């Protein structure tokens, strides 16, 4: 479904060039739960950003369903993120001035056409799926850290994406909340959502079908769990 | 719910900040609108006052002039084919034009030579009220008197009442005369005394202070009285018209009068007009410049605010971009936020500015002769300008927002 082909990436900052990725290749199959594992600074986030089209690679290519990112117009990558992919991050990044429901509606608000009844129903369903039914009208500040992250997950899945990119989704949560989030992601994956998750917590790699270990910008190992 | 829900929610959640910014922005608009209305009204009132320093349109009978001289001896200017001018025709003609609201005075004059105290003298018949509207520079040393030739019961009791309650000029009656300074000396006229003109008794109601103009050597009386004396009912020699010309060129007024009074000479006294318009335009231009400066300051203020807002919400922008919001949409979000602030400031500022102007004019008693006119077009225009200004102010911040790199905008560890 998504192919990472020999990706190179370096950052240039104040004259210093930091080589982050040195020819990373891997493959994500439809319906798979892939975990990118590695120490902090090993380039996991950078790789995930490139895979989700938020960042351009220096060299190499990403191929999503036969389509290559290289040379894609900005409006096409925008469309990819709008219609095919969704993202969650370590921090929930909810709009503090919008309620849980309104935050979940965000993916539908990128146009001038008012969101329809159907989309509102989807938002309620998504919130119910992450166990937040009844808390739709709360502002992010009125929710716990775990609940905030679950709103972010609801926001990610409301548009029924094909692939979910998660960058340390449990990174700022305690064990109980982290476990709950992992359970939700695992359930979503079982319903057919392809998940690519970055983490440095080895325990959570257990949920994945495929664990890709990165170190210093190289793929250390790829372990595939036999079903 | 659509794209604009996001900026609207943001503005509502940060109500205090939004209100403060709107307040400051409105303050700028209040000053612009207030200044505009005060200056327009004062300008109009000023123009009306300036009108008192002379007429700006001259209506004369059509005639062919010929400078006659023979053997080096000039016989002066001789006019042929002088058409007689009728007072009512001229009055009705002038008052039938499209710009008739702009006409502030129509002062007819009949110039005749008459025997005053047994001496042949130039006498001018005028309409007291109309004449005094354009001759505010006249200083008349008046006698304590009752107007001669008016019904006693319609008369004011004291001089103060004349000034307060009635139009200037109504204290003079049909059988009153005013003598120019030189004329009074030559004819031995004194205020309060009586004199004979063409065998009829007139009261010398006042003597003009010396002015150094032709008026020093003239005797003024009521035009109908002179018409009766000379047996020339309705006839006038020439008519001076005073028009207010803010917002319409005097040439248009002249052209309209010409249309309604064919075969009559109508000329604009350009120098009078130009001087008058210069004063009024100066005030208006000054206000325009000040308004421009205020708008530029408001524009920069809004730009700085939006810039800070963009920096503060970098992470939000990143997350929206990660959801597939295009750069154009991000640009729209911030422009719209600015537009909402601008439009509400525009509306609030206009209302408050208008109200302030009315209050100022009331307090300063500047409105005599002119009133504040509210025009919906002004409201639309000013709100429109403010909207354009606020969008212009947000262009750079919104561009910065649109160009935010999503990957680096999203905070992570
Ligand atoms: N925008 C950036 N500019 C410069 N260096 C960066 C930038 N983002 C990340 N890096 C550097 O690249 C390396 C990899 O970062 P990252 O991909 O975030 O690693 P991880 O997510 O595995 O912790 C780090 O050394 C980090 O300092
Ligand atoms: Mg990271």
XYZ file of C-alpha atoms and ligand atoms in Angstrom:
668
model
C 0.000 0.000 0.000
C 2.767 2.426 0.963
C 6.321 1.888 -0.136
C 9.318 3.736 1.297
C 12.104 3.584 -1.225
C 15.663 4.479 -0.232
C 14.878 7.741 1.572
C 17.623 10.214 2.434
C 17.026 13.313 4.508
C 19.280 15.877 6.109
C 18.576 19.091 7.941
C 20.600 22.200 7.389
C 20.595 24.506 10.351
C 22.999 27.415 10.976
C 25.568 25.992 8.595
C 25.559 22.518 10.159
C 24.233 19.671 8.093
C 22.590 16.901 10.112
C 22.140 13.716 8.174
C 19.010 12.119 9.626
C 17.984 9.380 7.212
C 20.468 7.350 5.181
C 18.573 5.306 2.646
C 15.574 3.955 4.507
C 13.381 1.437 2.722
C 10.335 -0.385 4.007
C 6.861 -1.368 3.008
C 3.469 -0.971 4.643
C 0.776 -3.372 3.522
C -2.928 -2.684 3.621
C -4.447 -3.449 7.002
C -1.052 -3.727 8.641
C -0.019 -2.255 12.000
C 3.559 -1.083 11.533
C 5.657 0.201 14.396
C 8.724 2.382 13.885
C 10.926 1.842 16.899
C 14.086 3.643 17.854
C 15.845 5.840 20.348
C 15.118 9.481 20.555
C 16.808 11.322 17.719
C 17.050 8.267 15.480
C 14.928 9.940 12.798
C 11.555 8.265 13.381
C 9.489 11.443 13.266
C 11.331 12.656 10.215
C 10.577 9.396 8.425
C 6.917 9.497 9.433
C 6.593 13.100 8.186
C 8.051 12.080 4.861
C 5.719 9.078 4.654
C 2.727 11.315 5.364
C 3.808 13.937 2.789
C 4.325 16.664 5.403
C 8.017 16.754 4.544
C 9.932 16.265 1.327
C 12.783 13.780 1.170
C 16.162 14.781 -0.255
C 16.441 11.544 -2.175
C 14.325 8.472 -2.616
C 10.621 8.136 -3.032
C 7.351 7.303 -1.344
C 4.881 5.345 -3.400
C 1.298 5.263 -2.169
C -0.996 2.973 -4.156
C 1.094 3.158 -7.316
C 1.415 6.930 -7.002
C 4.736 8.504 -6.291
C 5.063 11.528 -4.032
C 8.033 12.806 -5.959
C 6.934 15.601 -8.247
C 3.440 15.646 -6.783
C 1.835 19.070 -6.685
C 1.058 20.584 -3.330
C -2.658 20.359 -3.947
C -2.266 16.639 -4.599
C -0.423 15.996 -1.342
C -3.048 18.153 0.406
C -5.697 15.929 -1.078
C -3.805 12.799 0.001
C -3.769 14.021 3.594
C -7.381 15.146 3.392
C -8.815 11.985 1.882
C -6.443 9.088 2.431
C -4.373 9.754 5.503
C -4.796 10.992 9.045
C -2.329 11.887 11.739
C -2.047 11.959 15.477
C 0.851 13.273 17.485
C 2.384 13.110 20.935
C 0.377 16.154 21.900
C -3.284 16.272 21.104
C -3.101 19.615 19.267
C -6.770 20.330 19.767
C -8.027 23.854 19.061
C -8.430 25.168 22.604
C -11.326 27.399 21.565
C -13.435 24.619 20.109
C -15.412 21.901 21.858
C -14.571 18.221 21.486
C -17.294 17.891 18.874
C -16.134 20.945 16.939
C -12.551 19.675 17.004
C -13.662 16.355 15.573
C -15.555 18.249 12.852
C -12.350 20.027 11.733
C -11.512 17.646 8.866
C -14.886 18.536 7.335
C -14.429 22.289 7.671
C -11.729 22.805 5.082
C -14.254 24.107 2.560
C -16.850 26.820 2.280
C -19.722 24.366 1.977
C -21.343 23.893 5.381
C -20.848 20.483 6.936
C -23.866 18.249 6.522
C -25.912 16.171 8.917
C -24.104 13.039 7.805
C -20.765 14.500 8.786
C -22.083 15.564 12.166
C -23.329 12.047 12.737
C -19.869 10.737 11.823
C -18.337 13.070 14.399
C -20.658 11.809 17.142
C -19.901 8.221 16.140
C -16.161 8.816 16.163
C -16.353 10.328 19.648
C -18.474 7.405 20.823
C -15.925 4.983 19.400
C -13.140 6.439 21.539
C -15.405 6.324 24.585
C -16.262 10.005 24.816
C -20.000 9.921 24.219
C -21.585 12.617 26.396
C -18.483 14.771 26.496
C -18.930 16.312 23.056
C -19.623 19.801 24.333
C -16.556 20.026 26.548
C -13.637 22.226 25.729
C -10.201 20.578 25.650
C -9.376 22.289 28.956
C -12.287 20.427 30.539
C -10.919 17.015 29.526
C -8.113 14.890 30.972
C -4.899 14.258 29.036
C -6.071 10.783 28.006
C -9.441 12.117 26.901
C -7.807 14.894 24.895
C -5.680 12.352 23.028
C -8.800 10.288 22.353
C -10.521 13.357 20.882
C -7.479 13.700 18.614
C -7.931 10.067 17.552
C -11.629 10.673 16.880
C -10.660 13.693 14.782
C -8.207 11.520 12.842
C -10.665 8.724 12.081
C -13.803 10.789 11.476
C -13.045 11.137 7.761
C -12.589 7.340 7.434
C -8.938 7.462 6.278
C -7.193 4.475 4.768
C -3.974 5.001 6.689
C -3.202 6.499 10.093
C 0.168 7.944 11.016
C 0.758 8.165 14.743
C 3.835 9.892 16.152
C 4.378 8.837 19.760
C 0.646 8.875 20.513
C 1.267 7.634 24.052
C 4.313 9.804 24.621
C 2.728 12.233 27.027
C 0.316 9.820 28.717
C 0.562 7.675 31.854
C 0.473 3.881 31.601
C -3.295 3.487 31.975
C -4.145 6.152 29.406
C -1.390 4.971 27.115
C -2.759 1.433 27.244
C -6.261 2.738 26.460
C -4.981 4.632 23.429
C -3.101 1.545 22.215
C -6.231 -0.528 22.646
C -8.202 1.940 20.502
C -5.535 1.947 17.790
C -5.395 -1.838 17.823
C -9.193 -2.058 17.537
C -9.218 0.418 14.641
C -6.546 -1.638 12.934
C -8.666 -4.753 13.374
C -11.490 -2.925 11.600
C -9.202 -2.484 8.608
C -7.331 0.774 9.236
C -3.675 0.668 8.271
C -1.593 2.104 11.129
C 1.965 3.362 11.101
C 3.061 4.246 14.620
C 6.282 5.759 15.873
C 7.294 4.968 19.430
C 10.331 4.563 21.609
C 8.388 2.398 24.072
C 9.231 -1.213 23.281
C 6.165 -2.564 25.164
C 3.770 -0.980 22.695
C 5.587 -2.516 19.741
C 3.859 -5.726 20.791
C 0.617 -4.478 19.196
C 2.249 -4.286 15.749
C 2.435 -6.811 12.957
C 5.686 -5.388 11.772
C 8.335 -3.660 13.845
C 10.909 -1.550 12.043
C 13.887 -0.551 14.183
C 15.742 2.577 13.264
C 19.094 3.685 14.512
C 21.061 6.667 13.254
C 19.024 6.989 10.137
C 19.284 3.400 9.043
C 16.898 0.486 9.276
C 18.402 -1.793 11.878
C 15.927 -4.622 11.565
C 12.453 -5.421 10.342
C 10.582 -8.011 12.373
C 7.334 -9.386 11.036
C 5.042 -11.181 13.446
C 3.475 -14.209 11.866
C -0.225 -14.039 12.248
C -20.255 24.933 10.140
C -17.660 25.600 7.519
C -14.163 27.020 7.153
C -15.166 30.302 8.791
C -16.385 28.548 11.920
C -12.754 28.245 12.984
C -11.840 31.961 13.024
C -15.236 32.885 14.451
C -14.833 30.423 17.334
C -11.347 31.692 17.945
C -12.519 35.302 18.085
C -15.357 34.363 20.413
C -13.196 32.384 22.799
C -10.723 35.256 23.004
C -13.530 37.710 23.452
C -11.633 40.166 25.597
C -8.778 40.369 23.156
C -11.113 40.654 20.191
C -13.086 43.367 21.962
C -9.952 45.321 22.834
C -8.648 45.204 19.308
C -12.040 46.117 17.884
C -12.227 48.980 20.349
C -8.834 50.371 19.373
C -9.557 49.941 15.676
C -12.981 51.557 16.131
C -11.354 54.499 17.880
C -9.470 55.199 14.683
C -12.641 54.966 12.636
C -14.546 57.112 15.114
C -11.988 59.862 14.617
C -12.119 59.555 10.844
C -15.924 59.514 10.647
C -16.267 62.177 13.326
C -13.753 64.411 11.614
C -15.440 63.907 8.295
C -18.902 64.807 9.536
C -17.731 67.744 11.618
C -15.703 69.122 8.748
C -18.436 68.541 6.168
C -21.012 70.260 8.325
C -18.736 73.051 9.427
C -17.602 73.392 5.838
C -21.173 73.764 4.686
C -21.935 76.244 7.424
C -18.704 78.058 6.624
C -19.689 78.216 3.007
C -23.005 79.687 3.942
C -21.252 82.292 6.023
C -18.867 83.031 3.200
C -21.879 83.524 0.973
C -22.584 86.591 3.038
C -19.470 88.162 1.579
C -20.892 88.565 -1.851
C -22.858 86.880 -4.535
C -21.257 84.547 -7.028
C -23.680 84.680 -9.950
C -24.720 87.781 -11.855
C -27.907 87.961 -13.925
C -28.149 90.899 -16.344
C -30.339 91.737 -19.270
C -28.848 90.778 -22.573
C -27.423 93.783 -24.353
C -24.987 94.729 -27.026
C -22.341 97.101 -25.767
C -20.533 99.574 -27.923
C -17.699 101.796 -26.877
C -18.543 105.009 -28.658
C -15.934 107.626 -29.300
C -15.633 110.315 -31.922
C -12.649 112.483 -32.693
C -10.803 111.185 -29.657
C -13.664 112.116 -27.398
C -15.134 109.159 -25.589
C -18.857 109.146 -25.192
C -18.689 106.163 -22.894
C -20.280 102.821 -23.060
C -23.565 102.699 -24.841
C -25.884 99.771 -24.625
C -28.258 98.861 -27.361
C -31.244 96.585 -27.376
C -31.406 96.365 -23.620
C -34.057 93.836 -22.798
C -35.891 94.641 -19.664
C -35.543 92.215 -16.802
C -38.623 91.219 -14.860
C -38.196 90.441 -11.160
C -40.667 87.577 -10.986
C -39.409 85.973 -14.200
C -35.868 85.908 -12.849
C -36.928 84.660 -9.441
C -39.100 81.900 -10.843
C -36.453 80.984 -13.411
C -33.742 80.611 -10.804
C -35.950 78.688 -8.413
C -36.961 76.207 -11.096
C -33.488 74.759 -11.653
C -32.370 71.346 -10.440
C -29.876 72.831 -8.027
C -32.438 75.209 -6.506
C -31.597 73.910 -3.007
C -28.178 75.425 -3.454
C -29.486 78.929 -4.001
C -29.138 80.900 -0.803
C -30.065 84.389 -1.965
C -31.590 86.117 -4.980
C -30.989 89.828 -4.635
C -32.686 91.981 -7.330
C -31.614 95.546 -7.948
C -33.144 98.476 -9.738
C -30.744 101.282 -10.510
C -32.363 104.669 -11.078
C -31.463 108.274 -10.953
C -33.880 110.189 -8.743
C -34.162 113.541 -7.129
C -33.261 113.270 -3.470
C -33.759 116.409 -1.477
C -33.954 118.165 -4.795
C -30.652 116.735 -6.097
C -30.346 114.137 -8.866
C -28.810 111.089 -7.271
C -28.252 107.394 -7.942
C -30.794 105.346 -6.042
C -30.749 101.570 -5.819
C -33.878 99.592 -5.131
C -33.177 96.409 -3.229
C -34.943 93.659 -1.357
C -33.815 94.295 2.207
C -33.802 90.665 3.354
C -32.159 89.180 0.272
C -29.625 91.976 0.016
C -28.496 91.749 3.612
C -27.887 88.000 3.169
C -25.058 88.787 0.786
C -23.945 92.076 2.334
C -22.940 90.948 5.776
C -19.979 93.336 5.581
C -22.361 96.259 5.685
C -22.174 98.130 8.894
C -25.348 100.182 9.224
C -25.568 102.927 11.786
C -29.293 102.514 12.343
C -31.726 104.874 13.929
C -34.147 103.723 16.585
C -37.163 103.505 14.480
C -40.162 101.562 13.441
C -40.195 100.347 9.893
C -42.112 102.681 7.714
C -44.664 101.163 5.470
C -45.354 97.984 7.353
C -48.349 96.975 9.382
C -47.691 98.122 12.949
C -48.886 94.875 14.569
C -46.445 92.789 12.545
C -43.550 94.799 13.849
C -41.063 93.726 16.453
C -41.123 95.721 19.665
C -37.440 96.000 20.340
C -34.281 95.932 18.339
C -33.120 92.722 20.072
C -36.190 90.936 18.925
C -35.402 91.904 15.414
C -32.030 90.257 15.658
C -33.305 87.185 17.447
C -36.577 86.402 15.870
C -36.663 87.782 12.384
C -34.538 87.620 9.338
C -31.913 90.283 9.050
C -33.362 93.063 6.925
C -36.945 92.784 8.091
C -36.416 95.793 10.355
C -36.445 97.937 7.234
C -39.719 98.831 5.649
C -40.916 100.025 2.304
C -40.433 103.706 3.074
C -37.078 103.357 4.759
C -33.851 104.241 3.048
C -30.214 103.609 3.852
C -27.654 106.057 2.605
C -24.075 105.308 1.643
C -21.556 107.266 3.672
C -20.541 109.747 0.965
C -24.092 110.073 -0.290
C -25.307 110.939 3.214
C -22.732 113.728 3.473
C -23.503 115.105 0.026
C -27.235 115.041 0.552
C -27.180 116.014 4.182
C -28.990 112.884 5.254
C -29.000 111.933 8.909
C -30.319 108.816 10.513
C -33.773 109.179 11.976
C -34.585 112.210 9.831
C -36.958 112.347 6.934
C -36.203 113.195 3.363
C -38.010 113.599 0.092
C -37.442 111.427 -2.943
C -39.403 112.224 -6.092
C -41.806 114.172 -3.921
C -42.479 111.306 -1.493
C -41.391 111.274 2.129
C -38.916 108.608 3.240
C -37.326 107.847 6.571
C -33.541 107.653 6.746
C -33.297 104.373 8.666
C -29.531 104.285 8.682
C -26.235 105.359 7.255
C -23.589 102.916 6.035
C -20.104 103.096 7.437
C -17.571 104.117 4.763
C -16.389 101.099 2.805
C -14.444 102.555 -0.087
C -16.742 100.915 -2.633
C -19.348 102.217 -5.033
C -21.858 101.665 -2.288
C -20.570 104.764 -0.471
C -22.128 106.962 -3.131
C -25.506 105.260 -3.379
C -28.840 105.522 -1.672
C -30.656 102.256 -0.988
C -34.377 101.841 -0.743
C -36.999 99.165 -1.105
C -37.188 97.956 -4.682
C -40.989 97.996 -4.890
C -41.046 101.548 -3.574
C -38.609 102.620 -6.286
C -40.545 100.711 -8.937
C -43.669 102.621 -7.917
C -41.844 105.965 -7.855
C -40.457 105.377 -11.319
C -43.567 103.653 -12.586
C -41.608 100.581 -13.581
C -43.523 97.760 -11.930
C -41.546 94.500 -11.624
C -38.534 95.863 -13.435
C -34.980 95.150 -12.284
C -31.617 96.271 -13.640
C -29.667 93.223 -12.550
C -29.878 90.392 -10.050
C -27.156 88.990 -7.851
C -27.519 85.331 -6.935
C -25.623 83.542 -4.241
C -25.240 79.789 -4.578
C -23.602 77.285 -2.287
C -21.313 75.243 -4.411
C -19.971 72.475 -2.232
C -20.258 69.291 -4.204
C -21.400 70.928 -7.403
C -19.462 73.233 -9.671
C -20.812 76.729 -10.005
C -20.651 76.317 -13.767
C -23.402 73.703 -13.578
C -25.633 76.049 -11.628
C -24.966 78.822 -14.117
C -25.711 76.500 -17.017
C -28.999 75.478 -15.431
C -30.040 79.089 -14.864
C -29.119 79.907 -18.454
C -31.379 77.109 -19.624
C -34.327 78.359 -17.650
C -33.652 82.018 -18.493
C -32.787 82.189 -22.177
C -31.916 85.590 -23.655
C -30.572 86.721 -20.327
C -26.910 87.093 -19.393
C -25.893 84.766 -16.591
C -22.278 84.859 -15.501
C -20.351 83.275 -12.686
C -18.052 85.471 -10.705
C -15.211 82.984 -10.741
C -12.851 84.709 -8.367
C -15.437 84.800 -5.630
C -16.178 81.130 -6.183
C -12.558 80.084 -6.207
C -11.717 81.837 -2.976
C -14.720 80.413 -1.288
C -14.031 76.871 -2.458
C -10.395 77.145 -1.484
C -11.269 77.686 2.163
C -13.775 74.874 2.217
C -11.565 72.490 0.260
C -8.605 73.204 2.477
C -10.522 71.958 5.491
C -11.703 68.908 3.569
C -8.235 68.029 2.303
C -6.781 68.391 5.756
C -9.347 65.956 7.090
C -8.585 63.579 4.225
C -4.883 63.560 5.051
C -5.497 63.041 8.769
C -7.939 60.235 7.986
C -5.382 58.578 5.758
C -2.761 58.695 8.504
C -5.192 57.250 11.046
C -6.166 54.428 8.694
C -2.532 53.580 8.000
C -1.835 53.442 11.745
C -4.889 51.235 12.290
C -3.736 49.039 9.431
C -0.291 48.554 10.971
C -1.775 47.872 14.366
C -3.985 45.142 12.988
C -1.046 43.731 11.033
C 1.091 43.529 14.180
C -1.741 41.857 16.061
C -2.301 39.331 13.293
C 1.430 38.655 13.096
C 1.506 37.805 16.800
C -1.581 35.669 16.389
C 0.028 33.694 13.559
C 3.193 33.100 15.576
C 1.175 31.974 18.564
C -0.952 29.590 16.541
C 1.846 28.057 14.523
C 1.116 24.628 15.871
C -2.588 24.961 15.004
C -1.639 25.854 11.460
C 0.591 22.791 11.298
C -2.186 20.514 12.465
C -4.673 21.975 9.970
C -2.143 21.509 7.197
C -1.632 17.908 8.327
C -5.375 17.411 7.868
C -5.026 18.525 4.288
C -6.061 22.186 4.593
C -4.447 23.926 1.650
C -2.246 26.979 1.966
C -5.024 29.071 0.429
C -7.446 27.952 3.124
C -5.005 28.904 5.875
C -4.611 32.284 4.201
C -8.398 32.682 4.156
C -8.694 31.764 7.834
C -6.466 34.605 8.942
C -7.757 37.120 6.416
C -11.277 36.362 7.516
C -10.405 36.857 11.159
C -8.962 40.233 10.295
C -11.976 41.032 8.138
C -14.390 40.264 10.973
C -12.493 42.583 13.289
C -12.376 45.204 10.555
C -16.044 44.978 9.643
C -17.258 45.112 13.236
C -14.901 47.990 13.988
C -16.161 49.700 10.854
C -19.798 49.402 11.856
C -19.257 50.284 15.494
C -16.825 53.051 14.592
C -19.150 54.602 12.064
C -22.102 54.633 14.446
C -20.031 56.047 17.296
C -18.271 58.509 14.996
C -21.540 59.800 13.633
C -22.961 60.163 17.112
C -19.803 61.919 18.299
C -19.931 64.334 15.387
C -23.549 65.225 16.119
C -22.704 65.787 19.789
C -19.631 67.881 19.035
C -21.549 70.041 16.583
C -24.324 70.482 19.113
C -21.915 71.381 21.907
C -19.885 73.782 19.818
C -22.943 75.288 18.174
C -21.322 74.971 14.814
C -24.335 73.788 12.914
C -26.043 77.082 12.136
C -27.255 76.935 8.621
C -26.102 73.349 8.101
C -27.158 70.009 9.482
C -25.416 66.647 9.723
C -26.701 64.511 6.894
C -26.662 60.765 7.371
C -26.289 58.914 4.124
C -26.417 55.107 3.936
C -23.923 55.305 1.094
C -21.387 56.807 3.507
C -21.894 53.910 5.886
C -21.418 51.366 3.109
C -18.421 53.216 1.743
C -16.661 53.539 5.080
C -17.327 49.947 6.110
C -16.121 48.897 2.660
C -12.918 50.894 3.034
C -12.309 49.499 6.506
C -12.814 45.961 5.203
C -10.296 46.534 2.443
C -7.860 48.052 4.937
C -8.231 45.135 7.343
C -7.693 42.573 4.609
C -4.677 44.513 3.385
C -3.351 44.562 6.943
C -3.616 40.796 7.192
C -2.012 39.959 3.851
C 1.526 39.592 5.184
C 0.586 37.731 8.393
C -1.797 35.467 6.477
C 0.884 34.747 3.876
C 3.266 33.886 6.673
C 0.644 31.557 8.097
C 0.042 29.922 4.733
C 3.756 29.354 4.225
C 4.252 27.720 7.603
C 6.027 24.386 7.195
C 3.643 21.911 8.794
C 6.293 19.386 9.830
C 8.266 21.858 11.894
C 5.194 23.750 13.147
C 3.853 20.796 15.089
C 5.399 20.694 18.514
C 6.948 17.370 19.455
C 9.696 16.011 21.592
N 13.563 20.872 11.649
C 14.745 20.356 12.030
N 15.858 21.069 11.797
C 17.051 20.587 12.141
N 17.234 19.394 12.717
C 16.147 18.632 12.986
C 14.837 19.093 12.647
N 13.971 18.143 13.007
C 14.708 17.135 13.551
N 16.006 17.425 13.547
C 17.078 16.576 14.001
O 16.998 15.354 13.296
C 17.250 14.273 14.148
C 16.066 13.319 14.092
O 14.924 13.910 14.632
P 13.530 13.174 14.736
O 13.182 12.682 13.403
O 12.601 14.065 15.409
O 13.890 11.938 15.678
P 12.954 11.073 16.615
O 11.552 11.377 16.265
O 13.372 9.714 16.331
O 13.286 11.479 17.992
C 17.471 14.857 15.533
O 18.839 14.885 15.782
C 16.929 16.227 15.461
O 17.697 17.095 16.255
Mg 9.971 12.099 17.381
